[in-house]
CSV table of C-alpha atoms and ligand atoms in Angstrom, one decimal:
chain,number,residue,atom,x,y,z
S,1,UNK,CA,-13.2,26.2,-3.6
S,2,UNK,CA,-15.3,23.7,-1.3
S,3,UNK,CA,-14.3,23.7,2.5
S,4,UNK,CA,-13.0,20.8,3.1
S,5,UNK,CA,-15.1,19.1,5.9
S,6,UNK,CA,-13.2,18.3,9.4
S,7,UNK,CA,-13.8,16.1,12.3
S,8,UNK,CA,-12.0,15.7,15.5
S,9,UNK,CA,-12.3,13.7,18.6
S,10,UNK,CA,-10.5,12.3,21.6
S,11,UNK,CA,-10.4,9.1,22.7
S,12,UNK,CA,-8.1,7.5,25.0
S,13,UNK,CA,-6.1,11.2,25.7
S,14,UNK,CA,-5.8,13.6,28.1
S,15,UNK,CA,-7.0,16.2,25.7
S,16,UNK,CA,-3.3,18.1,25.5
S,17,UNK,CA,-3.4,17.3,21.2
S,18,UNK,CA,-7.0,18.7,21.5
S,19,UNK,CA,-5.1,21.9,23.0
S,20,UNK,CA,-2.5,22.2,21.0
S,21,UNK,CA,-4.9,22.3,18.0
S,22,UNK,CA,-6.3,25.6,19.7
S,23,UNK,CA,-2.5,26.9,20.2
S,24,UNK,CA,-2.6,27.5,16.2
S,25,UNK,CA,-4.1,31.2,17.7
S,26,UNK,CA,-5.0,33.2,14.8
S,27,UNK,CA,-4.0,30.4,11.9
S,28,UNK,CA,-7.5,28.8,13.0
S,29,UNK,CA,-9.0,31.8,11.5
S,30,UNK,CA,-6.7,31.2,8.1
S,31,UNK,CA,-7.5,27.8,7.9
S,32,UNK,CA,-11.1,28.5,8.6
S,33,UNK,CA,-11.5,29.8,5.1
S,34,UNK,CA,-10.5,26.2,3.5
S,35,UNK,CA,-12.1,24.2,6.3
S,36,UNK,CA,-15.1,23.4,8.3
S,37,UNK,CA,-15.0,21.8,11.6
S,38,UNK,CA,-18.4,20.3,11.6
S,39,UNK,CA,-17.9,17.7,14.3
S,40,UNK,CA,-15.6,18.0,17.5
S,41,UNK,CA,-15.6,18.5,21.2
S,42,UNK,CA,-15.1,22.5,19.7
S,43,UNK,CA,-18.8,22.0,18.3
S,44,UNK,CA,-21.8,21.2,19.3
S,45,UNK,CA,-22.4,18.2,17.1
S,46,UNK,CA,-23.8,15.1,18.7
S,47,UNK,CA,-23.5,12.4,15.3
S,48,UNK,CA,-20.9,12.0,13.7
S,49,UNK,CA,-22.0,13.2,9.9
S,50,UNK,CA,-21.7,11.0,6.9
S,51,UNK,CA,-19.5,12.9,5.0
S,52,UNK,CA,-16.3,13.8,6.6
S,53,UNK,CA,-13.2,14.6,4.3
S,54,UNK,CA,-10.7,14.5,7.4
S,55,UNK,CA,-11.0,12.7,10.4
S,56,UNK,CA,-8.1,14.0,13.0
S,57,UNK,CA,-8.1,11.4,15.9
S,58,UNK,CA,-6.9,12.1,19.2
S,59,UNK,CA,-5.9,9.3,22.0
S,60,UNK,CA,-5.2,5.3,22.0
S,61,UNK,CA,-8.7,3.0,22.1
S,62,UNK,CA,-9.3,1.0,25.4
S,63,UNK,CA,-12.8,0.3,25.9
S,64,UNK,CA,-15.2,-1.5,23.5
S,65,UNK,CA,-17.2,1.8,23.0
S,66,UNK,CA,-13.7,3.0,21.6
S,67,UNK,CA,-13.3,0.5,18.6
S,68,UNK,CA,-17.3,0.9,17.5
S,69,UNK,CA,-17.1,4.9,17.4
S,70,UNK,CA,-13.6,4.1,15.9
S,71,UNK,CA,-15.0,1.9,13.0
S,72,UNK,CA,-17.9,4.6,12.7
S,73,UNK,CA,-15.0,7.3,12.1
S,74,UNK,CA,-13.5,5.1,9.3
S,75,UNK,CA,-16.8,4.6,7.7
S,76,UNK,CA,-17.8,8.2,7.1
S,77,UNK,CA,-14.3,9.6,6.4
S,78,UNK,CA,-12.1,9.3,3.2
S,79,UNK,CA,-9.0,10.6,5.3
S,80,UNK,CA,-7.9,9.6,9.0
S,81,UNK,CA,-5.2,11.4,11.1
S,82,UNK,CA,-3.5,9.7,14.4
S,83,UNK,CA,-2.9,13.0,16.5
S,84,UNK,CA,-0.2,12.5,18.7
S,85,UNK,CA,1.7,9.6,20.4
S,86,UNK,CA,-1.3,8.0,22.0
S,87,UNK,CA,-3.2,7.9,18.6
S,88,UNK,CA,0.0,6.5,16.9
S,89,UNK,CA,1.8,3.8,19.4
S,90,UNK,CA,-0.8,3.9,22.5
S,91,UNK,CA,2.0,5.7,24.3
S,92,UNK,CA,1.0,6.8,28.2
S,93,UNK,CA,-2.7,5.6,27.7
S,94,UNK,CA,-1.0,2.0,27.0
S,95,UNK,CA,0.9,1.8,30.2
S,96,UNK,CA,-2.1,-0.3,31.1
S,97,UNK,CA,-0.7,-3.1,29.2
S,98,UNK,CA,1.7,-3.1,31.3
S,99,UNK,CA,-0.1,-4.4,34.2
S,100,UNK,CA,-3.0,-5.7,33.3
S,101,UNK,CA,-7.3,-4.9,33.5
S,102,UNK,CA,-7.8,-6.8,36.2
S,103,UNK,CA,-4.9,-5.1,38.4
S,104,UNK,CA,-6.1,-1.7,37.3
S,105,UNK,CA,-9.6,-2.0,38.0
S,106,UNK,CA,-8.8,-3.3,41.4
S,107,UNK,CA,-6.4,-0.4,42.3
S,108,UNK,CA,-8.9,2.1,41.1
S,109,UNK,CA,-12.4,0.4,42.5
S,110,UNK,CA,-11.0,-1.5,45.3
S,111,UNK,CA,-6.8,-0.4,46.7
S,112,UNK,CA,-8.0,3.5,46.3
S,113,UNK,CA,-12.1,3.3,46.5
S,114,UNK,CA,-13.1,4.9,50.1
S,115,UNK,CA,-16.6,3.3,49.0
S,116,UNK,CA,-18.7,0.6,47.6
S,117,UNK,CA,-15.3,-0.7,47.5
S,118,UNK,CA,-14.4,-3.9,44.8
S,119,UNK,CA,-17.9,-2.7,43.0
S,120,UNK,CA,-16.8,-2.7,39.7
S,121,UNK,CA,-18.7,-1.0,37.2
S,122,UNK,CA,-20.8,-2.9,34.8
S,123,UNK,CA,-23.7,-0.7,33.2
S,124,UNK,CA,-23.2,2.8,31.7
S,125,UNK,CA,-19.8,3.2,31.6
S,126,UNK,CA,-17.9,1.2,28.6
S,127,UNK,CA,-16.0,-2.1,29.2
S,128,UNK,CA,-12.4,-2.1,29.3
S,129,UNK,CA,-10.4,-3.8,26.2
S,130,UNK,CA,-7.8,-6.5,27.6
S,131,UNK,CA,-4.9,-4.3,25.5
S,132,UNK,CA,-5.1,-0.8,24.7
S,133,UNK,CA,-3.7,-0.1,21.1
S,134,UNK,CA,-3.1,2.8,18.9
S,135,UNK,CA,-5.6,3.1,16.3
S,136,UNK,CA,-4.2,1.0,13.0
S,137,UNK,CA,-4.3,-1.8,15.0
S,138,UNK,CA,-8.1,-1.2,14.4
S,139,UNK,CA,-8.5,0.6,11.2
S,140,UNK,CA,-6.9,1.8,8.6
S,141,UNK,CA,-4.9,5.1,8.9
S,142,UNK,CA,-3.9,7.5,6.5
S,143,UNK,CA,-1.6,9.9,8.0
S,144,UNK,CA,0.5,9.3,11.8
S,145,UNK,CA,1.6,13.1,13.3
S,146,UNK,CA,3.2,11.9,16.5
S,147,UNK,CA,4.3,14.2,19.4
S,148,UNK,CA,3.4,14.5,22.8
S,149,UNK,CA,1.7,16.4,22.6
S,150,UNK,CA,1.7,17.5,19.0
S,151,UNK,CA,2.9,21.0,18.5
S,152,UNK,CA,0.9,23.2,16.9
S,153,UNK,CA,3.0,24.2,14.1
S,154,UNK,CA,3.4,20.6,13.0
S,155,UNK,CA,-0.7,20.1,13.1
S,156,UNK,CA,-1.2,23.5,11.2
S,157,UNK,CA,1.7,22.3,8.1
S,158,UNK,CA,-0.1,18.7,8.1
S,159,UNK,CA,-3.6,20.3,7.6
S,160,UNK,CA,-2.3,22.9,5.0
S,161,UNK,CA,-1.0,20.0,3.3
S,162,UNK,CA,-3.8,17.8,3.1
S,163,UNK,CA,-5.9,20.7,2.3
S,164,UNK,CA,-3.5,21.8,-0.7
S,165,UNK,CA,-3.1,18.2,-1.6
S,166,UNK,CA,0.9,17.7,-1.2
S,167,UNK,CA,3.2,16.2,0.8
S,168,UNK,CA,4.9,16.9,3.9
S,169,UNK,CA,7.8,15.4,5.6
S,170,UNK,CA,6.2,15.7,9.1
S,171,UNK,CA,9.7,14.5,11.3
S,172,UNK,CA,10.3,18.0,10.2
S,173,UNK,CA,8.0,19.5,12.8
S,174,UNK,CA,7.5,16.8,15.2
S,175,UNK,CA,8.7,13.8,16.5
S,176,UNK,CA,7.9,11.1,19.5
S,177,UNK,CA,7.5,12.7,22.6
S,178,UNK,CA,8.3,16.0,21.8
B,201,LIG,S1,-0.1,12.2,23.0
B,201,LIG,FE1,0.3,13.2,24.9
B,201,LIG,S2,-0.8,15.2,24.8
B,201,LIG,FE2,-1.7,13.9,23.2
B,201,LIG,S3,-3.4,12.8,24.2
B,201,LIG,FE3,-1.6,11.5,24.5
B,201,LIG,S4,-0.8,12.0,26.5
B,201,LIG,FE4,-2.2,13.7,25.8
């Protein structure tokens, strides 16, 4: 049987989905034998590979380097998974919207900065989108696994599924903000 070939990243998270994908424990090393994790913060992988069967997506987009690796991700995968609330609704990364970019680059570079204060930055780092949003207001996504984070049981039945090709009713294992 072919591995099937697995991606990760995180976005606009805090990296808790990212840890609950490690809290499988010892399923990783089941699911190892139908699946190959060839790009992820776990690897050391610096493209992203053509070829990717499933793409699991941690985090909301907010910054313009967010929707072109976003895009990228669509491109080279037939399957996409929003991990977790910020994937799926924008959840705490969103509470941006609530305020505004301009108001939260001041309180960061200029209400809290102890130097070079109101110097906001404008090279290397990426620029901030007006709205964060969760990622189908970007692309297209194939499978929402919501949770907050996602627990571990509920991202191990989703991946046997997809792997075995049948379907799950995931609001048996997860739900928002759980
Ligand atoms: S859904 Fe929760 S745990 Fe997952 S990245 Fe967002 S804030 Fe972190």
């Amino acid at each position: 049987m072919k591995k099937v070939r697995v991606g990760t990243i995180w976005l606009d998270g805090c990296s808790g989905c990212h840890m609950s994908f490690l809290d499988m424990d010892e399923r990783l090393v089941e699911l190892s034998q139908y699946m190959d994790v060839v790009y992820s913060p776990y690897v050391d992988a610096k493209e992203i590979p053509s070829d990717i069967d499933l793409f699991i997506v941690e985090g909301a987009l907010s910054t313009d380097h967010d929707i072109k690796i976003i895009k990228e991700i669509r491109k080279n995968s037939k399957l996409i998974l929003a991990l977790g609330d910020c994937a799926v609704t924008g959840n705490i990364s969103a509470m941006k919207n609530l305020f505004g970019t301009e108001a939260v680059l001041e309180k960061g570079y200029f209400d809290l900065a102890d130097i070079n204060k109101g110097e906001y930055p404008s090279e290397v780092v990426p620029t901030l989108l007006d709205k964060v949003i969760p990622l189908n207001e970007a692309i297209d996504v194939d499978y929402f696994v919501p949770g907050c984070p996602t627990p571990a049981d509920a991202i191990y039945e989703v991946i046997k599924a997809i792997i075995e090709n049948r379907e799950i009713k995931i609001s048996d294992y997860t739900r928002f903000g759980k």
